[in-house]
Tab-separated table of C-alpha atoms and ligand atoms in Angstrom:
chain	number	residue	atom	x	y	z
A	1	MET	CA	-59.900	93.154	73.597
A	2	THR	CA	-63.006	95.346	73.631
A	3	THR	CA	-66.446	94.084	74.559
A	4	THR	CA	-69.797	95.576	75.227
A	5	GLU	CA	-71.095	92.359	76.830
A	6	PRO	CA	-71.480	92.559	80.640
A	7	LEU	CA	-69.018	90.284	82.450
A	8	ASP	CA	-70.744	87.106	83.617
A	9	PRO	CA	-69.557	86.013	87.077
A	10	GLU	CA	-70.870	82.507	86.449
A	11	VAL	CA	-68.418	82.184	83.564
A	12	LEU	CA	-65.567	84.117	85.158
A	13	LEU	CA	-65.525	82.597	88.632
A	14	PRO	CA	-64.988	78.928	87.705
A	15	ALA	CA	-62.218	79.960	85.310
A	16	ALA	CA	-60.655	82.185	87.987
A	17	GLY	CA	-60.886	79.231	90.364
A	18	LYS	CA	-59.052	76.989	87.890
A	19	LEU	CA	-56.318	79.601	87.391
A	20	GLY	CA	-56.096	80.056	91.152
A	21	GLU	CA	-55.710	76.306	91.678
A	22	ASP	CA	-52.970	76.145	89.063
A	23	LEU	CA	-51.185	79.168	90.557
A	24	GLY	CA	-51.313	77.484	93.952
A	25	ALA	CA	-49.893	74.287	92.452
A	26	TYR	CA	-47.147	76.269	90.694
A	27	SER	CA	-46.324	78.066	93.957
A	28	ALA	CA	-46.044	74.786	95.863
A	29	THR	CA	-43.891	73.417	93.020
A	30	ILE	CA	-41.455	76.319	93.228
A	31	MET	CA	-41.292	75.908	97.032
A	32	CYS	CA	-40.388	72.232	96.511
A	33	ALA	CA	-37.690	73.271	94.029
A	34	ILE	CA	-36.296	75.739	96.573
A	35	GLY	CA	-36.566	73.098	99.304
A	36	ASN	CA	-34.509	70.674	97.209
A	37	ARG	CA	-31.801	73.260	96.574
A	38	LEU	CA	-31.633	74.197	100.271
A	39	GLY	CA	-31.666	70.620	101.546
A	40	LEU	CA	-34.967	71.261	103.372
A	41	THR	CA	-36.770	68.422	101.558
A	42	ASP	CA	-34.384	65.754	102.839
A	43	ALA	CA	-33.958	67.446	106.243
A	44	LEU	CA	-37.722	67.313	106.872
A	45	ALA	CA	-37.861	63.718	105.612
A	46	ALA	CA	-35.441	62.845	108.440
A	47	GLY	CA	-38.330	63.384	110.897
A	48	PRO	CA	-40.651	65.942	112.498
A	49	ALA	CA	-38.960	69.190	113.455
A	50	THR	CA	-39.634	72.684	114.748
A	51	PRO	CA	-38.600	75.465	112.370
A	52	ALA	CA	-35.482	76.061	114.480
A	53	GLU	CA	-34.546	72.359	114.392
A	54	LEU	CA	-35.178	72.124	110.662
A	55	ALA	CA	-33.188	75.285	109.972
A	56	GLY	CA	-30.367	73.768	112.033
A	57	ARG	CA	-30.501	70.482	110.102
A	58	ALA	CA	-30.374	72.234	106.722
A	59	GLY	CA	-27.974	74.962	107.859
A	60	ILE	CA	-30.185	77.849	106.750
A	61	ASP	CA	-32.043	80.811	108.244
A	62	GLU	CA	-34.936	79.995	110.639
A	63	ARG	CA	-37.294	82.743	109.423
A	64	TYR	CA	-37.031	81.572	105.799
A	65	THR	CA	-37.551	77.992	106.982
A	66	LEU	CA	-40.746	78.975	108.786
A	67	GLU	CA	-42.186	80.704	105.697
A	68	TRP	CA	-41.350	77.663	103.556
A	69	LEU	CA	-43.092	75.367	106.048
A	70	ARG	CA	-46.161	77.592	106.255
A	71	CYS	CA	-46.483	77.642	102.460
A	72	LEU	CA	-46.338	73.854	102.267
A	73	VAL	CA	-48.835	73.502	105.132
A	74	ALA	CA	-51.155	75.719	103.074
A	75	ALA	CA	-50.551	73.427	100.067
A	76	GLY	CA	-51.345	70.311	102.117
A	77	TYR	CA	-47.868	68.825	101.655
A	78	VAL	CA	-46.764	69.383	105.274
A	79	ASP	CA	-48.635	68.809	108.560
A	80	ARG	CA	-48.214	70.897	111.686
A	81	ASP	CA	-48.477	69.134	115.040
A	82	GLY	CA	-48.056	71.654	117.873
A	83	THR	CA	-44.719	73.319	117.225
A	84	ALA	CA	-43.412	70.497	115.016
A	85	TYR	CA	-43.807	70.086	111.263
A	86	ARG	CA	-43.562	66.919	109.171
A	87	TRP	CA	-44.216	65.865	105.581
A	88	HIS	CA	-47.775	64.659	105.101
A	89	PRO	CA	-47.114	61.002	104.229
A	90	PRO	CA	-46.253	59.737	101.660
A	91	TYR	CA	-44.961	63.050	100.251
A	92	ASP	CA	-41.714	62.429	102.153
A	93	LEU	CA	-41.151	59.344	99.987
A	94	LEU	CA	-42.223	60.881	96.684
A	95	LEU	CA	-40.295	64.129	97.087
A	96	THR	CA	-37.058	62.421	98.097
A	97	ASP	CA	-35.697	59.412	96.206
A	98	ALA	CA	-37.130	56.982	98.789
A	99	ALA	CA	-40.136	56.074	96.615
A	100	GLY	CA	-37.872	54.189	94.200
A	101	PRO	CA	-39.570	53.921	90.802
A	102	PHE	CA	-42.191	56.492	91.826
A	103	ALA	CA	-39.727	59.156	93.077
A	104	MET	CA	-40.529	62.621	91.735
A	105	GLY	CA	-37.883	64.823	93.369
A	106	GLY	CA	-35.940	65.261	90.122
A	107	LEU	CA	-38.915	66.959	88.476
A	108	TYR	CA	-38.657	69.735	91.052
A	109	ASP	CA	-34.916	70.089	90.448
A	110	LEU	CA	-35.566	70.544	86.732
A	111	VAL	CA	-38.549	72.896	87.102
A	112	GLY	CA	-36.504	75.075	89.458
A	113	ALA	CA	-33.512	75.168	87.118
A	114	LEU	CA	-35.704	75.990	84.131
A	115	ALA	CA	-37.538	78.746	86.021
A	116	ALA	CA	-34.140	80.297	86.780
A	117	ASN	CA	-33.537	80.522	83.031
A	118	ILE	CA	-36.769	82.332	82.170
A	119	ASN	CA	-35.107	85.521	80.846
A	120	GLU	CA	-33.035	83.583	78.305
A	121	VAL	CA	-36.139	81.708	77.149
A	122	VAL	CA	-38.080	84.970	76.732
A	123	GLU	CA	-35.270	86.439	74.611
A	124	ALA	CA	-34.966	83.246	72.545
A	125	ALA	CA	-38.713	83.224	71.894
A	126	ARG	CA	-38.599	86.860	70.741
A	127	GLY	CA	-35.768	86.167	68.320
A	128	GLY	CA	-36.681	82.598	67.373
A	129	HIS	CA	-33.159	81.399	68.157
A	130	GLY	CA	-32.010	78.466	70.250
A	131	ILE	CA	-30.252	78.191	73.612
A	132	ALA	CA	-27.186	75.957	73.794
A	133	GLN	CA	-27.079	73.335	76.540
A	134	SER	CA	-23.973	75.041	77.898
A	135	ASP	CA	-25.991	78.245	78.476
A	136	TYR	CA	-28.329	76.530	80.948
A	137	PRO	CA	-27.541	76.339	84.675
A	138	PRO	CA	-25.469	73.240	85.528
A	139	ASP	CA	-28.310	71.846	87.612
A	140	VAL	CA	-30.338	71.226	84.414
A	141	PRO	CA	-28.400	68.091	83.312
A	142	ALA	CA	-28.333	66.949	86.934
A	143	GLY	CA	-32.111	67.468	87.147
A	144	ILE	CA	-32.705	65.542	83.911
A	145	ALA	CA	-30.540	62.712	85.212
A	146	ARG	CA	-32.480	62.590	88.474
A	147	ILE	CA	-35.843	62.513	86.663
A	148	ASN	CA	-34.965	59.471	84.542
A	149	ALA	CA	-32.885	57.719	87.225
A	150	PRO	CA	-35.884	56.020	88.914
A	151	ILE	CA	-36.618	54.292	85.588
A	152	TYR	CA	-33.022	53.172	85.179
A	153	ASP	CA	-32.463	52.188	88.813
A	154	HIS	CA	-35.759	50.411	89.423
A	155	ALA	CA	-37.443	49.421	86.148
A	156	LEU	CA	-34.895	49.142	83.322
A	157	VAL	CA	-33.391	45.777	84.268
A	158	ASP	CA	-36.318	44.004	85.903
A	159	GLU	CA	-39.290	45.297	83.904
A	160	TRP	CA	-38.180	47.058	80.722
A	161	MET	CA	-35.434	44.814	79.323
A	162	PRO	CA	-37.516	41.614	79.520
A	163	GLN	CA	-40.134	43.395	77.343
A	164	ALA	CA	-37.527	44.158	74.673
A	165	ASP	CA	-37.405	41.022	72.547
A	166	GLY	CA	-33.980	39.325	72.591
A	167	VAL	CA	-32.113	42.088	74.422
A	168	VAL	CA	-31.649	40.254	77.741
A	169	GLU	CA	-30.152	37.258	75.900
A	170	ALA	CA	-27.792	39.576	74.027
A	171	LEU	CA	-26.682	41.292	77.244
A	172	GLN	CA	-26.116	37.939	78.939
A	173	SER	CA	-23.930	36.744	76.093
A	174	GLY	CA	-21.534	39.682	76.071
A	175	ALA	CA	-23.194	42.130	73.659
A	176	ALA	CA	-21.499	45.343	72.574
A	177	VAL	CA	-23.816	48.031	73.934
A	178	ALA	CA	-23.685	51.721	73.081
A	179	GLU	CA	-25.808	54.654	74.179
A	180	VAL	CA	-25.957	57.866	72.174
A	181	GLY	CA	-26.918	60.804	74.395
A	182	CYS	CA	-26.051	58.927	77.578
A	183	GLY	CA	-26.213	62.048	79.760
A	184	ALA	CA	-25.209	61.178	83.316
A	185	GLY	CA	-24.827	57.503	82.363
A	186	ARG	CA	-27.476	56.115	84.672
A	187	ALA	CA	-28.993	53.667	82.143
A	188	LEU	CA	-25.651	52.109	81.173
A	189	ILE	CA	-24.627	51.938	84.830
A	190	ALA	CA	-27.795	50.016	85.713
A	191	LEU	CA	-27.207	47.570	82.837
A	192	ALA	CA	-23.501	47.126	83.609
A	193	ARG	CA	-24.277	46.219	87.210
A	194	SER	CA	-26.662	43.462	86.110
A	195	TYR	CA	-24.888	42.275	82.954
A	196	PRO	CA	-21.149	42.645	83.577
A	197	ASP	CA	-20.196	40.408	80.620
A	198	ALA	CA	-21.395	42.948	78.057
A	199	THR	CA	-19.227	45.896	76.974
A	200	TYR	CA	-20.589	49.407	77.239
A	201	THR	CA	-19.818	52.717	75.518
A	202	GLY	CA	-21.630	55.923	76.397
A	203	TYR	CA	-21.519	58.799	73.903
A	204	ASP	CA	-22.688	62.309	74.551
A	205	VAL	CA	-22.044	65.618	72.818
A	206	PHE	CA	-22.042	67.573	76.109
A	207	ALA	CA	-18.835	67.290	78.145
A	208	PRO	CA	-20.338	68.226	81.570
A	209	ALA	CA	-22.837	65.349	81.231
A	210	LEU	CA	-19.942	62.947	80.632
A	211	GLU	CA	-18.182	64.221	83.745
A	212	LEU	CA	-21.308	63.396	85.740
A	213	ALA	CA	-21.448	59.991	84.034
A	214	ARG	CA	-17.850	59.129	84.945
A	215	THR	CA	-18.427	60.200	88.553
A	216	ASN	CA	-21.638	58.141	88.727
A	217	ALA	CA	-19.932	55.069	87.218
A	218	ALA	CA	-17.097	55.321	89.744
A	219	ALA	CA	-19.579	55.604	92.614
A	220	ALA	CA	-21.391	52.499	91.305
A	221	ARG	CA	-18.028	50.666	90.903
A	222	VAL	CA	-18.567	49.945	87.213
A	223	SER	CA	-15.984	52.339	85.734
A	224	GLU	CA	-14.008	49.475	84.230
A	225	LEU	CA	-17.093	48.206	82.364
A	226	ILE	CA	-18.118	51.469	80.660
A	227	THR	CA	-16.219	53.854	78.398
A	228	PHE	CA	-17.621	57.359	78.109
A	229	GLU	CA	-16.644	59.395	75.042
A	230	GLN	CA	-17.573	62.811	73.761
A	231	LEU	CA	-19.223	62.379	70.376
A	232	ASP	CA	-21.898	64.080	68.302
A	233	GLY	CA	-24.215	61.284	67.188
A	234	THR	CA	-25.207	63.209	64.060
A	235	GLY	CA	-21.772	62.128	62.778
A	236	ALA	CA	-20.630	58.524	62.246
A	237	LEU	CA	-20.730	56.166	65.213
A	238	PRO	CA	-17.446	54.278	65.765
A	239	GLY	CA	-17.371	50.475	66.098
A	240	ARG	CA	-20.110	47.890	65.684
A	241	HIS	CA	-22.826	47.340	68.250
A	242	ASP	CA	-25.443	44.717	69.133
A	243	VAL	CA	-27.638	46.951	71.267
A	244	VAL	CA	-27.881	50.734	71.029
A	245	LEU	CA	-29.854	52.899	73.447
A	246	LEU	CA	-31.356	56.234	72.393
A	247	PHE	CA	-32.981	57.345	75.634
A	248	ASP	CA	-34.657	60.747	75.696
A	249	VAL	CA	-32.255	62.112	73.100
A	250	LEU	CA	-33.766	62.172	69.606
A	251	HIS	CA	-36.249	65.017	70.146
A	252	ASP	CA	-33.528	67.150	71.809
A	253	SER	CA	-30.978	66.595	69.085
A	254	GLY	CA	-29.926	68.636	66.086
A	255	ASP	CA	-30.787	65.854	63.636
A	256	ALA	CA	-32.748	62.798	64.779
A	257	ALA	CA	-32.766	61.326	61.249
A	258	ALA	CA	-28.948	61.457	61.042
A	259	ILE	CA	-28.526	59.875	64.485
A	260	LEU	CA	-30.842	57.006	63.533
A	261	ALA	CA	-29.081	56.468	60.188
A	262	ASN	CA	-25.646	56.435	61.882
A	263	VAL	CA	-26.832	54.014	64.536
A	264	ARG	CA	-28.359	51.773	61.861
A	265	SER	CA	-25.030	51.705	59.983
A	266	ALA	CA	-23.129	50.753	63.153
A	267	LEU	CA	-25.459	47.886	64.083
A	268	ASN	CA	-24.358	44.264	63.851
A	269	ASP	CA	-26.663	41.777	62.093
A	270	GLY	CA	-29.618	41.062	64.381
A	271	GLY	CA	-28.861	44.197	66.384
A	272	ARG	CA	-31.539	46.164	68.179
A	273	VAL	CA	-32.046	49.806	69.046
A	274	LEU	CA	-34.023	50.721	72.137
A	275	ILE	CA	-35.597	54.151	71.926
A	276	MET	CA	-37.198	55.950	74.854
A	277	GLU	CA	-39.189	59.037	73.920
A	278	PRO	CA	-41.743	61.053	75.908
A	279	ARG	CA	-45.174	59.439	75.698
A	280	SER	CA	-47.255	61.602	73.391
A	281	GLN	CA	-50.140	61.213	70.965
A	282	ASP	CA	-49.869	61.379	67.184
A	283	ASP	CA	-52.411	64.226	67.246
A	284	PRO	CA	-51.029	67.066	69.431
A	285	ALA	CA	-54.616	68.059	70.280
A	286	ALA	CA	-54.894	64.764	72.194
A	287	ASN	CA	-51.976	65.677	74.507
A	288	LEU	CA	-54.013	66.953	77.442
A	289	GLY	CA	-53.830	67.051	81.235
A	290	PRO	CA	-51.069	67.617	83.773
A	291	VAL	CA	-48.428	65.285	82.264
A	292	ALA	CA	-48.800	66.860	78.808
A	293	THR	CA	-48.783	70.349	80.352
A	294	THR	CA	-45.486	69.612	82.081
A	295	LEU	CA	-44.033	68.011	78.944
A	296	TYR	CA	-44.941	71.031	76.789
A	297	ALA	CA	-43.612	73.476	79.410
A	298	THR	CA	-40.334	71.549	79.567
A	299	SER	CA	-40.351	71.625	75.803
A	300	LEU	CA	-40.625	75.384	75.489
A	301	ALA	CA	-38.118	75.993	78.276
A	302	TYR	CA	-35.531	73.395	77.255
A	303	CYS	CA	-36.039	70.734	74.568
A	304	LEU	CA	-37.138	73.077	71.786
A	305	PRO	CA	-34.416	75.752	72.259
A	306	VAL	CA	-31.669	73.155	72.765
A	307	SER	CA	-32.550	71.428	69.496
A	308	LEU	CA	-32.717	74.766	67.636
A	309	ALA	CA	-29.292	75.724	69.020
A	310	ALA	CA	-27.884	72.442	67.677
A	311	GLY	CA	-29.199	73.337	64.204
A	312	GLY	CA	-32.246	71.094	64.574
A	313	PRO	CA	-35.939	71.531	63.878
A	314	GLY	CA	-36.968	71.933	67.530
A	315	LEU	CA	-39.246	68.895	67.564
A	316	GLY	CA	-40.093	69.548	71.190
A	317	THR	CA	-40.660	67.118	74.043
A	318	CYS	CA	-43.840	65.697	72.457
A	319	GLY	CA	-42.458	65.863	68.916
A	320	LEU	CA	-41.819	62.157	68.373
A	321	PRO	CA	-45.024	60.231	68.994
A	322	GLU	CA	-45.089	56.666	67.677
A	323	ALA	CA	-46.114	57.392	64.055
A	324	ALA	CA	-43.522	60.152	63.569
A	325	LEU	CA	-40.816	58.021	65.177
A	326	ARG	CA	-41.703	55.058	62.947
A	327	ASP	CA	-41.437	57.229	59.824
A	328	LEU	CA	-37.977	58.386	60.915
A	329	CYS	CA	-36.825	54.850	61.715
A	330	LEU	CA	-38.017	53.417	58.411
A	331	ALA	CA	-36.375	56.280	56.515
A	332	ALA	CA	-33.130	55.496	58.379
A	333	GLY	CA	-33.157	51.897	57.120
A	334	PHE	CA	-34.828	50.031	59.988
A	335	THR	CA	-37.490	47.526	58.957
A	336	THR	CA	-39.677	47.697	62.066
A	337	LEU	CA	-40.409	49.864	65.073
A	338	ASP	CA	-42.514	48.335	67.846
A	339	GLN	CA	-43.708	49.989	71.006
A	340	THR	CA	-43.090	47.741	74.018
A	341	PRO	CA	-45.869	47.388	76.603
A	342	VAL	CA	-43.866	48.988	79.447
A	343	PHE	CA	-45.917	51.347	81.586
A	344	HIS	CA	-44.683	54.827	82.456
A	345	PRO	CA	-46.891	57.924	82.552
A	346	ALA	CA	-44.409	60.134	80.687
A	347	GLN	CA	-42.100	57.839	78.693
A	348	ALA	CA	-42.611	55.129	76.072
A	349	LEU	CA	-40.083	52.445	75.073
A	350	TYR	CA	-39.684	51.288	71.466
A	351	ILE	CA	-37.541	48.674	69.809
A	352	ALA	CA	-36.248	49.268	66.278
A	353	ARG	CA	-34.793	46.478	64.128
B	1	SAM	C1	-32.584	64.728	77.881
B	1	SAM	S1	-30.920	64.235	77.986
B	1	SAM	C2	-31.090	62.509	78.363
B	1	SAM	C3	-29.841	61.920	78.953
B	1	SAM	C4	-29.943	60.457	79.331
B	1	SAM	N1	-30.131	59.614	78.162
B	1	SAM	C5	-31.035	60.251	80.348
B	1	SAM	O1	-32.063	59.681	79.996
B	1	SAM	O2	-30.864	60.669	81.500
B	1	SAM	C6	-30.395	64.229	76.292
B	1	SAM	C7	-28.920	63.984	76.148
B	1	SAM	O3	-28.635	63.799	74.766
B	1	SAM	C8	-27.431	64.465	74.476
B	1	SAM	N2	-27.394	64.782	73.044
B	1	SAM	C9	-28.212	65.625	72.360
B	1	SAM	N3	-27.872	65.650	71.059
B	1	SAM	C10	-26.825	64.786	70.910
B	1	SAM	C11	-26.040	64.387	69.807
B	1	SAM	N4	-26.226	64.889	68.580
B	1	SAM	N5	-25.049	63.495	70.018
B	1	SAM	C12	-24.825	62.985	71.253
B	1	SAM	N6	-25.530	63.354	72.338
B	1	SAM	C13	-26.526	64.233	72.177
B	1	SAM	C14	-27.471	65.691	75.371
B	1	SAM	O4	-26.189	66.245	75.553
B	1	SAM	C15	-28.067	65.133	76.645
B	1	SAM	O5	-27.089	64.660	77.525
């Protein structure tokens, strides 16, 4: 850019301040991602500690621990009291899983894993090609699972299902439930624990996610209630089902229209499909603020390239707002798509019939 206009500090300084604030927030975010990987987040949540004590708890180097603590003191996340440090409450709850439905620790796992993949994303953007799920670090599926787990563990059964007309009754009376794109299985596990009379099948195209799912189901003692099978949902769905979950999968997939059509064909009369997609506006220009920023960044780093690699259009994280999703559902043979009134800042729940 060339300009003959003199630079105006009154214009530049507020903008520099905004960039500085965002850089500071990014820096604190990366420190939280590193803290999760090193076990420092949980170790500090166990109680106040000197750097030496904390390093001992996490089993890492004391000098690195001190620098991490100082950075998070600067960010306002950690307090220093004499020689001891502690999370500034309630960050200890939010950054670990102790905050239940409000837990945010998984976001830091995912941001860290995606940052580690930056070179691949740069190359993909230059060439316009995709990145297969299998080319991402293994902590990406684990991070995704941890992000959505608070919904499944704390809201799905008690708050979300009662908002989905007729689904609770179906689950209570032994419905055949399937999930396409089940990932680590956390949604089906939560349902199986509460509705053990229903039968559950989790499908996913990505074998490592299914391994996580089987491990999680065993840990939750519901292995005998859920079958996990490797399957690409863009092909036919086996069996007949009363309730099908499509949670956070359509925008990532190679062909959302084909998945919806296959699910529709495998639905029993009166069956329902529950669809969870990132909460976005029909007009992309209306997707503003920190949640939308994070959704778009996740999109460029993961959702878009993964869909392209699967032969899809790369809808992106915000690519299926309500109107676009309704068009797809109607084209797939559903007669209605309704958004349920569940509240979540980043996800919306729909019911298709
Ligand atoms: C963002 S993850 C969400 C996983 C899980 N539903 C959750 O909420 O934690 C999307 C999942 O959909 C799976 N997936 C994408 N395309 C698929 C397809 N065509 N058939 C089956 N699974 C698919 C991916 O492998 C991945 O596990």
